Coordinates of C-alpha atoms (C1' of nucleotides) in Angstrom, one line a residue:
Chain A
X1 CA 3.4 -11.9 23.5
X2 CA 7.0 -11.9 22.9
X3 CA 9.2 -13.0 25.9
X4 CA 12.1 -10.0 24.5
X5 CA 13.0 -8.1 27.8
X6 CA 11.2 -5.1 26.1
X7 CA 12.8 -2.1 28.8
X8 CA 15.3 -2.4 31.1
X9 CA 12.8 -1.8 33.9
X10 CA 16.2 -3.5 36.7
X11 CA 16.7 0.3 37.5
X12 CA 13.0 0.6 38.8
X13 CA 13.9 2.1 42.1
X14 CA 12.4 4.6 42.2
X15 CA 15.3 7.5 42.3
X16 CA 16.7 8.4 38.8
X17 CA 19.5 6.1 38.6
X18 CA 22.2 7.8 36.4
X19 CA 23.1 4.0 34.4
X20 CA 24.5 6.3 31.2
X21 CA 26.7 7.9 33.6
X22 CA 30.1 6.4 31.7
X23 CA 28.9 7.0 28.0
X24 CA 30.4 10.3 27.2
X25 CA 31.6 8.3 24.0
X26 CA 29.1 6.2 23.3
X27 CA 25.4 5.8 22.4
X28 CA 22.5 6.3 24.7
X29 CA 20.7 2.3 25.1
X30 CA 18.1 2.1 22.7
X31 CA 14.9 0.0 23.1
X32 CA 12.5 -1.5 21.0
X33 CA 10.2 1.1 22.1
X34 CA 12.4 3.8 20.8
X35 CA 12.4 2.1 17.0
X36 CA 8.9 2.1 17.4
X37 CA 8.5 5.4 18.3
X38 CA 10.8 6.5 15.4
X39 CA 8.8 4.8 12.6
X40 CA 6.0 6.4 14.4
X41 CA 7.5 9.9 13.3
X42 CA 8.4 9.2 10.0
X43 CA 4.7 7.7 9.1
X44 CA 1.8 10.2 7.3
X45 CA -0.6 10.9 5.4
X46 CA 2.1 10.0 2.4
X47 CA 4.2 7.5 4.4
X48 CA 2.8 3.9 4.8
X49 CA 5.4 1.8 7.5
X50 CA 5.5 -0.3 4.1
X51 CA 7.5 2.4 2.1
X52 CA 9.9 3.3 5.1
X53 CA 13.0 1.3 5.3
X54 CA 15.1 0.1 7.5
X55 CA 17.6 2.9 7.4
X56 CA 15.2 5.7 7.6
X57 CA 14.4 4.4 11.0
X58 CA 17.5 3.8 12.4
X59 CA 18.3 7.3 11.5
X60 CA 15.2 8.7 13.1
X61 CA 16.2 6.6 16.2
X62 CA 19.6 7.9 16.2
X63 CA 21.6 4.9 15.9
X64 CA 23.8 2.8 13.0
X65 CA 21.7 1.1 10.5
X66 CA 22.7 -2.5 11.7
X67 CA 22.2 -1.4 15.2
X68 CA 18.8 -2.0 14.1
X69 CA 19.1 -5.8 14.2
X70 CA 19.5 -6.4 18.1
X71 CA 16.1 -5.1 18.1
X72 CA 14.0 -7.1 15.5
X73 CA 14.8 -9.0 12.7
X74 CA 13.3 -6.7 10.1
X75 CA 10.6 -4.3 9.5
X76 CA 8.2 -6.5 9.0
X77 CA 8.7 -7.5 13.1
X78 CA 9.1 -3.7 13.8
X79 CA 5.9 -3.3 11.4
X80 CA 4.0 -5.9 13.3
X81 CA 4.8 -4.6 16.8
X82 CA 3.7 -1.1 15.8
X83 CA 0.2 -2.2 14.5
X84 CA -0.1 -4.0 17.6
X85 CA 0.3 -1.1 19.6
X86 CA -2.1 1.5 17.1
X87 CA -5.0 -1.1 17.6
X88 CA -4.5 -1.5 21.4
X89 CA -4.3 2.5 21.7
X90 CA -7.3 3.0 19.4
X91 CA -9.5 0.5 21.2
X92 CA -8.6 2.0 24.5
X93 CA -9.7 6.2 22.9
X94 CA -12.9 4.2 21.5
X95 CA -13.7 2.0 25.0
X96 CA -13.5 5.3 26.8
X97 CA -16.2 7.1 24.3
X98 CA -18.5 4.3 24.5
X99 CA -18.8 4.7 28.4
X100 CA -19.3 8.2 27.8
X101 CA -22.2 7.0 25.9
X102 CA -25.4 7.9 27.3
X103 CA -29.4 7.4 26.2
X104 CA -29.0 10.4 24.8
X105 CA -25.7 9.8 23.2
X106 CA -25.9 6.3 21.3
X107 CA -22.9 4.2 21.8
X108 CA -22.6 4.4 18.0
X109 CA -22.4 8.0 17.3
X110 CA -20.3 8.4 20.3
X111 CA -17.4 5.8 18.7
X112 CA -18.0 7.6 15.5
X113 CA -17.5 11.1 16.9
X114 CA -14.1 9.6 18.4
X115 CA -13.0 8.2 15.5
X116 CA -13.4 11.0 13.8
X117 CA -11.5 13.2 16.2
X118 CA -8.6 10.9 16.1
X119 CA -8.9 11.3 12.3
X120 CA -8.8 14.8 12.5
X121 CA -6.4 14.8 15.0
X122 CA -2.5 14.4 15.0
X123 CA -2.8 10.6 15.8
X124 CA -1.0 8.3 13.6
X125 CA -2.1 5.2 14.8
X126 CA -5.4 5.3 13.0
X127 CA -3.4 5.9 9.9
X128 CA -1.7 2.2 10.6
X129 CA -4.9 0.6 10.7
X130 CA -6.4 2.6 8.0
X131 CA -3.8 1.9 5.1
X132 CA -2.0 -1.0 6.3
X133 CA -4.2 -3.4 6.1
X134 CA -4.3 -3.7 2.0
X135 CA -0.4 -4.2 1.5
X136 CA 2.6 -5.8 2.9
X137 CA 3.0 -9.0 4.4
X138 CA 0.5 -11.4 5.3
X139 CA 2.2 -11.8 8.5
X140 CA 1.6 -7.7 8.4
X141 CA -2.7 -7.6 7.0
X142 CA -3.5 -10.7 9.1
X143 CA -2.2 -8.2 11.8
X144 CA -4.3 -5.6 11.0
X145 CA -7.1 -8.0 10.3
X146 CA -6.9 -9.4 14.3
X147 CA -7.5 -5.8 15.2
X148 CA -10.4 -5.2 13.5
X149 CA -11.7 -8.4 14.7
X150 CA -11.1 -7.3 18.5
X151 CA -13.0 -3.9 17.5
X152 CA -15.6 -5.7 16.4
X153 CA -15.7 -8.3 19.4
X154 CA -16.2 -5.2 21.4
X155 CA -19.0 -3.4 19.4
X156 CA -20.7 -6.7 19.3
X157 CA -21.1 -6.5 23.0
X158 CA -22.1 -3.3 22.9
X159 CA -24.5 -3.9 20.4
X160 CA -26.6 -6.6 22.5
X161 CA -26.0 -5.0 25.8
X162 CA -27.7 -1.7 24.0
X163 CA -30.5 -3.7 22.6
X164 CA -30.9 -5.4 25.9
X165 CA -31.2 -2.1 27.4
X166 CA -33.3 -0.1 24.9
X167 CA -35.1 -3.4 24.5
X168 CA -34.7 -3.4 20.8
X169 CA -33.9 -6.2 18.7
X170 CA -31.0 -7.1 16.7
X171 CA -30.4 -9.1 13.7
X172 CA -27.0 -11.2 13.7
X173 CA -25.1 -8.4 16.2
X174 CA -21.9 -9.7 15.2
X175 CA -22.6 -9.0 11.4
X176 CA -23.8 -5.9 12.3
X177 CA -20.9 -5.2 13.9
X178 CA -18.5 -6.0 11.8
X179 CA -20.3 -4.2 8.5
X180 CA -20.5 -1.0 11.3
X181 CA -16.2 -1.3 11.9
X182 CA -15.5 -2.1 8.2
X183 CA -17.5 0.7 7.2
X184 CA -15.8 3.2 9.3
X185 CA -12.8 2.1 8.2
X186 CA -13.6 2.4 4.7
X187 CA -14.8 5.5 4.7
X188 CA -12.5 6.8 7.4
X189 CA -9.7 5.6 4.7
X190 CA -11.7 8.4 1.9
X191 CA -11.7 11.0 4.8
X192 CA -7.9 11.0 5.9
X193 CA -7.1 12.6 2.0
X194 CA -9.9 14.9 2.2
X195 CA -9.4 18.5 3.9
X196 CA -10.8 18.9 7.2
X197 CA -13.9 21.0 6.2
X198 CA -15.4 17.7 4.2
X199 CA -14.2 15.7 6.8
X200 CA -17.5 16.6 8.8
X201 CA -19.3 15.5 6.1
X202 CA -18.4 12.6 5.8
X203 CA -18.9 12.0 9.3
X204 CA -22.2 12.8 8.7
X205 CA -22.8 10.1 5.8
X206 CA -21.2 8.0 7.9
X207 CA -23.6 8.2 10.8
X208 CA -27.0 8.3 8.5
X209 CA -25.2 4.7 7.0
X210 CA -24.7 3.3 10.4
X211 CA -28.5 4.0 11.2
X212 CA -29.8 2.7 8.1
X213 CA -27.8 -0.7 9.1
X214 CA -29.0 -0.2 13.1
X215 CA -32.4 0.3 11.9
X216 CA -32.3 -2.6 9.5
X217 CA -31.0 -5.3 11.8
X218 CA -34.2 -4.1 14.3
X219 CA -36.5 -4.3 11.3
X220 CA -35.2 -8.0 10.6
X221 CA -35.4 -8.9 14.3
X222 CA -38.8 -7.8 14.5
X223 CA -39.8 -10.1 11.2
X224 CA -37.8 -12.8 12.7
X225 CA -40.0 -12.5 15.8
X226 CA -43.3 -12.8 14.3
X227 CA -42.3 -15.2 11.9
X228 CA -40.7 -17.5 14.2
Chain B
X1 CA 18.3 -9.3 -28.7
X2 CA 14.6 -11.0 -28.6
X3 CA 12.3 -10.7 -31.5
X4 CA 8.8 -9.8 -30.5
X5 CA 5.7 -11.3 -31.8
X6 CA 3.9 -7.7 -32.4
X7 CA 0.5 -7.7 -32.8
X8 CA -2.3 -5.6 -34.2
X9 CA 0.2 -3.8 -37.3
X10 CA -3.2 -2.7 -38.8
X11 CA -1.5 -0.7 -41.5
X12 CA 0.4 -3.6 -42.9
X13 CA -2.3 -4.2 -45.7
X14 CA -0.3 -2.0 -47.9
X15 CA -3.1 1.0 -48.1
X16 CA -1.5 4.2 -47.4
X17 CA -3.6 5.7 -44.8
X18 CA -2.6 9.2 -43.8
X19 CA -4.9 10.2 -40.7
X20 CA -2.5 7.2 -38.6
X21 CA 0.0 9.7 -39.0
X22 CA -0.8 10.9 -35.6
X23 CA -1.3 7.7 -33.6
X24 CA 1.1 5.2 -35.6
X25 CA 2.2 6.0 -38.6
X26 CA 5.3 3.4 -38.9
X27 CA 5.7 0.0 -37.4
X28 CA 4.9 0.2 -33.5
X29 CA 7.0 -2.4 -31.7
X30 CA 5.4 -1.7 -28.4
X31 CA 2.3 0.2 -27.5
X32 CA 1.1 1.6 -24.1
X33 CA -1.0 -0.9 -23.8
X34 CA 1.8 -3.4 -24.3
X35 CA 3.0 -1.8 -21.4
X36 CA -0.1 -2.0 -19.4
X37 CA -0.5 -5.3 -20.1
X38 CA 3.2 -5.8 -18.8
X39 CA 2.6 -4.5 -15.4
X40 CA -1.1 -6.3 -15.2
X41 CA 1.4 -9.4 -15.7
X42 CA 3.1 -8.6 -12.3
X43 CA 0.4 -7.6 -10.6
X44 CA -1.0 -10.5 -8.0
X45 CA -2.1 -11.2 -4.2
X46 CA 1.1 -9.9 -3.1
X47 CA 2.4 -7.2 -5.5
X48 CA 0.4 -3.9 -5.5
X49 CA 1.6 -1.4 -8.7
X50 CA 2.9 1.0 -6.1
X51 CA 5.3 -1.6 -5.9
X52 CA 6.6 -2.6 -9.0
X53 CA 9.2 -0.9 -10.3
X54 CA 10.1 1.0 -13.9
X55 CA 13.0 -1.7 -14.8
X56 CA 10.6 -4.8 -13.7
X57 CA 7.8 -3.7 -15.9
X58 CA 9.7 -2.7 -19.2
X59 CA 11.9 -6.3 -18.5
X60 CA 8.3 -7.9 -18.7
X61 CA 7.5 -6.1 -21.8
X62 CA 10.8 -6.6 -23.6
X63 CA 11.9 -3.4 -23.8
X64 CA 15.2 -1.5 -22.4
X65 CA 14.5 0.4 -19.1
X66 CA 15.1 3.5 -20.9
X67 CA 12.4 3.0 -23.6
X68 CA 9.6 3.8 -21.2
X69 CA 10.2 6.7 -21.3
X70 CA 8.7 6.7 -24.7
X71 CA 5.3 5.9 -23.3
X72 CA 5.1 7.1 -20.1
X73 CA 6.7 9.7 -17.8
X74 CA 6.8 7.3 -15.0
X75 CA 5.0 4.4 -13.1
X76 CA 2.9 7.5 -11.7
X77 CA 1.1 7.6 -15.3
X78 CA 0.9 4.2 -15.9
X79 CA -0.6 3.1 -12.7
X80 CA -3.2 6.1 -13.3
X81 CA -4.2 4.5 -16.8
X82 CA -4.2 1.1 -15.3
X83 CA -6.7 2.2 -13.0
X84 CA -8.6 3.3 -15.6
X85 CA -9.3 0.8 -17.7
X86 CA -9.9 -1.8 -14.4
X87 CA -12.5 0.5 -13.7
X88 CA -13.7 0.6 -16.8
X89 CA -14.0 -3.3 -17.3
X90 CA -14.9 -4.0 -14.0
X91 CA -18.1 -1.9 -14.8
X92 CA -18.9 -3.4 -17.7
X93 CA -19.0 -6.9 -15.7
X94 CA -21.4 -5.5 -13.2
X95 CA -23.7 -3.5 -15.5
X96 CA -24.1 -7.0 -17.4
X97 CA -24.6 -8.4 -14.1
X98 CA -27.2 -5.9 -13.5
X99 CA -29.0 -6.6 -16.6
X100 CA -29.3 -10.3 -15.7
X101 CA -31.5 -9.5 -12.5
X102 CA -35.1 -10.7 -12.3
X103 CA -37.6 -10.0 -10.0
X104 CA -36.0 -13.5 -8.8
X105 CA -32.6 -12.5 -8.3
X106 CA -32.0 -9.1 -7.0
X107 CA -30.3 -6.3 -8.7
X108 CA -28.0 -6.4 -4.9
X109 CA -27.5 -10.2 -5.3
X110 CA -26.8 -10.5 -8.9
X111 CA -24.2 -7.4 -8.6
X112 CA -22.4 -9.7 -5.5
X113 CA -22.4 -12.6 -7.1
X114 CA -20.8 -11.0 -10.6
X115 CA -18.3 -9.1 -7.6
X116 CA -17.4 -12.6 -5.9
X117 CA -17.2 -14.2 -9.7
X118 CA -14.5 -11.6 -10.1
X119 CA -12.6 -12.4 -6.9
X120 CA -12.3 -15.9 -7.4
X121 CA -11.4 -16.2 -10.8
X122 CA -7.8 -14.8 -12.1
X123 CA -9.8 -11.4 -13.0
X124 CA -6.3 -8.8 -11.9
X125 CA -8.8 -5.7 -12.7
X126 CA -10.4 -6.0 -9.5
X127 CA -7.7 -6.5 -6.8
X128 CA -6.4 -2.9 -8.4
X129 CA -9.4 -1.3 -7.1
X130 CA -9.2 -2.9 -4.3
X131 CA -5.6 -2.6 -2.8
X132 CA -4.6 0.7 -4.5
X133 CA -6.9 3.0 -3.3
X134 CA -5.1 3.9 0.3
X135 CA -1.4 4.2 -1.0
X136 CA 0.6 5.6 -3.6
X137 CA 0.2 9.3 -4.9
X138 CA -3.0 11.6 -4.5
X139 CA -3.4 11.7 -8.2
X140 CA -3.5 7.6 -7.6
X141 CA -5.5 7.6 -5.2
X142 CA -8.2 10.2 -6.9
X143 CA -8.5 7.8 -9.8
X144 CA -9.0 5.0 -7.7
X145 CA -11.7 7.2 -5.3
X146 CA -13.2 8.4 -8.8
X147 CA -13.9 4.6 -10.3
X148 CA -15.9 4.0 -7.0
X149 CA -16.9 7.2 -7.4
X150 CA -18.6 5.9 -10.7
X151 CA -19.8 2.7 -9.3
X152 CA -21.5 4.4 -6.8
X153 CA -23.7 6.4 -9.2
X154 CA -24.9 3.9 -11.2
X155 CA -26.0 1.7 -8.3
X156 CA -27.6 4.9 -6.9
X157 CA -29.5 5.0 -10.2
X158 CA -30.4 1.3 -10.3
X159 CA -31.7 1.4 -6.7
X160 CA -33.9 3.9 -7.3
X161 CA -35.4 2.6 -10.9
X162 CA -35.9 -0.9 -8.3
X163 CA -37.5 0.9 -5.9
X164 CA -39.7 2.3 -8.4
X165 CA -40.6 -0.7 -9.5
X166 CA -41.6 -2.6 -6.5
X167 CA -43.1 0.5 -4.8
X168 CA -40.3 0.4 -1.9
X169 CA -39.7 3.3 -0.6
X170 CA -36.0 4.4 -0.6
X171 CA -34.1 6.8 1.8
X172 CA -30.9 8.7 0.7
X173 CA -30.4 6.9 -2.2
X174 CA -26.9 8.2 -3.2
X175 CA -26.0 7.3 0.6
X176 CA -27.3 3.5 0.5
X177 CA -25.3 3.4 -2.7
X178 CA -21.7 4.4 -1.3
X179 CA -22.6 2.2 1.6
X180 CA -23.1 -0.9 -0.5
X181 CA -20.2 0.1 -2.6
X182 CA -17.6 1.2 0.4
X183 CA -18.8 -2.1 2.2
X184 CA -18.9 -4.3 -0.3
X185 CA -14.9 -3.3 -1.5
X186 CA -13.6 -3.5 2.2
X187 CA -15.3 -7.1 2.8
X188 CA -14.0 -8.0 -0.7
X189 CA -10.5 -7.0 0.3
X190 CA -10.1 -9.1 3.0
X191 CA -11.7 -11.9 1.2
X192 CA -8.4 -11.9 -1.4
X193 CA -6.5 -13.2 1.2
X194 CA -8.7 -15.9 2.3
X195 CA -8.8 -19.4 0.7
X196 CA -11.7 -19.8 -1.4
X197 CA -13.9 -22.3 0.5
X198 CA -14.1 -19.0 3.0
X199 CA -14.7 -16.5 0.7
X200 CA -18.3 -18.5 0.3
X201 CA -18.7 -17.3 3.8
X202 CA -17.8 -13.9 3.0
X203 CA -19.9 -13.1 0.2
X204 CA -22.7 -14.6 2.6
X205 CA -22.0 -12.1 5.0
X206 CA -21.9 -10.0 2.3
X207 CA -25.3 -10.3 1.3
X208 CA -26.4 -9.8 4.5
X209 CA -24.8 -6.8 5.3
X210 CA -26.3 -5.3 2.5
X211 CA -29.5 -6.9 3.1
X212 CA -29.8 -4.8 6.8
X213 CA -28.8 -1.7 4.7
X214 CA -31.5 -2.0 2.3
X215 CA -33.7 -3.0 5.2
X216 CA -33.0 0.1 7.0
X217 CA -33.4 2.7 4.0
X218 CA -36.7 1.2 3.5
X219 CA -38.1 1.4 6.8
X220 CA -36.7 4.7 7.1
X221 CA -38.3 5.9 3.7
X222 CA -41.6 4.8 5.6
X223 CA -41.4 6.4 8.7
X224 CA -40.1 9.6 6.8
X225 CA -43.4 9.5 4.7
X226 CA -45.4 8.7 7.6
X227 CA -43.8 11.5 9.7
X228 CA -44.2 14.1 6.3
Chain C
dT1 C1' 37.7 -4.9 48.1
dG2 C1' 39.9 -5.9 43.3
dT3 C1' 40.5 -8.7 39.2
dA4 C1' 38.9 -11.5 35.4
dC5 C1' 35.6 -12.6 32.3
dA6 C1' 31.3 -13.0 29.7
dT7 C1' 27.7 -10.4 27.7
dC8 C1' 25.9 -7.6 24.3
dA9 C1' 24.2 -3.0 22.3
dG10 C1' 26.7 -0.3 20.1
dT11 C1' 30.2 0.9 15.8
dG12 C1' 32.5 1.9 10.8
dA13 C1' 33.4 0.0 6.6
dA14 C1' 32.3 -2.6 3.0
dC15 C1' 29.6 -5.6 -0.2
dG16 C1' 26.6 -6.3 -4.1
dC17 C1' 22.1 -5.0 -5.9
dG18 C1' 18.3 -2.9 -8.2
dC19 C1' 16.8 1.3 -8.9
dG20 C1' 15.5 5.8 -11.8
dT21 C1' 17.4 8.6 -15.0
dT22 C1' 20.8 10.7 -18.5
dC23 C1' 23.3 10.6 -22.6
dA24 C1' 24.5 10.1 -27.3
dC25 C1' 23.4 7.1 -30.6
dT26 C1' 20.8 3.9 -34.3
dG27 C1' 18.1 2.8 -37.9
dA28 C1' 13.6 2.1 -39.9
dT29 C1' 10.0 4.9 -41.7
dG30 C1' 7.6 8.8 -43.7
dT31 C1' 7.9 13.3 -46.3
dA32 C1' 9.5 16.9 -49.5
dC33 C1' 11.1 17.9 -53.7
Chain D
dT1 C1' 11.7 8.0 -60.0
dG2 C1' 15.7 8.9 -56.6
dT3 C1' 17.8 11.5 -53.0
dA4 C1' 18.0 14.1 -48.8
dC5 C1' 16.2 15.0 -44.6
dA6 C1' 13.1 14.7 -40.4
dT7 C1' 11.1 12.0 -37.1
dC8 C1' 11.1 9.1 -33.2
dA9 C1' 10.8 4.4 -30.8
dG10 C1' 14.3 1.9 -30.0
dT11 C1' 19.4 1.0 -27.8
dG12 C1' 23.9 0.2 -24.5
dA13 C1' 26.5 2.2 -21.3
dA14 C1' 27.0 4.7 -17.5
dC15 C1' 25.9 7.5 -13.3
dG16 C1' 25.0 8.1 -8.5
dC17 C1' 21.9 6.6 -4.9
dG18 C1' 19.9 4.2 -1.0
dC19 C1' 19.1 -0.1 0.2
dG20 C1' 19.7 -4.6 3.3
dT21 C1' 23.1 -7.2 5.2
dT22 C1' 27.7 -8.9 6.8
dC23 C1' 31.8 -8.6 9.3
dA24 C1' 35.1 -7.9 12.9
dC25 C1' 35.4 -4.9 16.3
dT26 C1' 34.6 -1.8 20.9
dG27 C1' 33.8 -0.9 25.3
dA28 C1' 30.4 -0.3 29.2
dT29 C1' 28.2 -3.3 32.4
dG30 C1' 27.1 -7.1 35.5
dT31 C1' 28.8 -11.3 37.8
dA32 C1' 31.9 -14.7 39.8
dC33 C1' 35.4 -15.5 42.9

DNA sequence: TGTACATCAGTGAACGCGCGTTCACTGATGTAC
DNA sequence: TGTACATCAGTGAACGCGCGTTCACTGATGTAC
């Protein structure tokens, strides 16, 4: 929650206000937004925002390398804002499949099928969270780390509300939410290296794993029951 | 220059022994494994081998840049070998893990427990496997995805000799394995960064993660027989 | 309205650094005869 | 036995490169009066 003036929003009124209108010479204004967007473009399946530099970036974004520094201090505050976007994005494209959900689509196999198309999509922000989160700063992986926590804040809600609903027990929810995210992840991680026609396998491992922990945290809530 | 304490000159007892002709015939003032050893040196909580560099790791072994060359063709090579033998060990340590169970202590537990012992003490081997397997090279990567790879099998067969033994049913075996494996490797990552009074609570959570997973593949094994 | 001034995102040039890699060379050791 | 030669892990020096960072500067824009 940085107090930057992010865009220079002054000209929202409504008509497109020609502001560049004297720059013939000079530089279109950049924003943070436009670094971000940069790194963005230069990250892959090969490219980690750890191994770009600051250079490459201000390339991409079209201006001179220590332009770079009336925007943030270094990567690792460019690296830091980009990660907080990937995990607001991604929890957003995942929210939205799990009210798709239905009693005939579980909320799990519902996030799992759209993590998987993001996977298999052009999305780069999954790729952030994927590889990120084992190098660079700790000011970078405790960033990572917070957004895997707030996925798992979520799917813990989910988790009771669904065995509220199906009237189902469940054993520690917010365990079993967070071995359900860091599982995905994981094996998400495998998937992004492997070609797309073993990518639905491993979708379906992944699913067939997630039961065996759905149906084990009923089994133990059902044990817990009687023997309490 | 530095003189170099050189260790293992196994020929130096004067016996001409003709078949070393291949491996080290004369005097070797550094090995591979010197090398290895070098970058295992650098290797902590914050530097990953994809980010050491060729200079910094033949400084640390006492050699001119240049003369890695003589060993390796580059860090690629090295890292790939490195990888190698931390597998390698780090197998070793849980098979002897494994061996320890008892009816008392679980073949899961005991495997955890030798995991954790690993994390917390200033065991290097492991936080290779750990970190390295979502950056660098593919060919990196693939040796990294082929140690789990390894892990993963010989749990699979261990589960299912336990299983055996205590006349629980078990479903998907090779899947229960990679789950423990995948899950146990991703909570482990995040616990490197933790102080160690919270990695207790980790390996906690840890146990009970798997615990739900075993759960399930049981009481799936039963309702599969019962539904046969 | 015009003028003066402050602000600040942009700039080119330069710096020192560590990097990977190359080159021709050295000298100890083993082999051939 | 000695001599000549081959082998090869080591070496210092040098290279060109991209990097992060610094500096003084520019000029468009908004504001005060």
């Amino acid at each position: 929650m940085q107090d930057h003036a992010k865009p220079l929003d002054s000209e929202s009124n409504g008509e497109q206000n020609p502001p560049q209108r004297a720059h013939q010479g000079r530089k279109a204004v950049i924003t943070r937004d436009d670094l971000i967007d940069a790194a963005l473009k230069l990250i892959g399946p090969h490219r980690s925002i750890s191994t770009l530099s600051l250079r490459e970036v201000a390339r991409e974004a079209g201006i001179a390398p220590n332009s770079f520094y009336r925007h943030f201090r270094d990567m690792d505050e460019l690296a830091i804002a980009l990660i907080d976007r990937a995990g607001r994005s991604l929890r957003k494209i995942i929210g939205e499949a799990r009210n798709r959900a239905s009693p005939e689509r579980s909320v799990v196999r519902s996030s799992v099928e759209a993590f998987m198309e993001q996977l298999n999509g052009d999305e780069r922000y999954l790729h952030i969270l994927l590889r990120e989160g084992t190098v660079g700063s700790d000011a970078f992986k405790q960033a990572v780390e917070r957004e895997l926590n707030f996925f798992e804040e979520e799917l813990r809600v989910d988790l009771i509300r669904l065995a509220e609903t199906n009237n189902t027990g469940i054993y520690e929810p917010a365990l079993v939410a967070k071995a359900i995210t860091r599982l995905v992840f994981a094996m998400g991680a495998t998937a992004m290296d492997l070609p797309l026609e073993k990518r639905a396998e491993i979708q379906e491992q992944m699913t067939t794993m997630l039961r065996m922990i759905v149906v084990g945290t009923q089994t133990m809530a059902q044990s817990d029951t009687i023997r309490l």
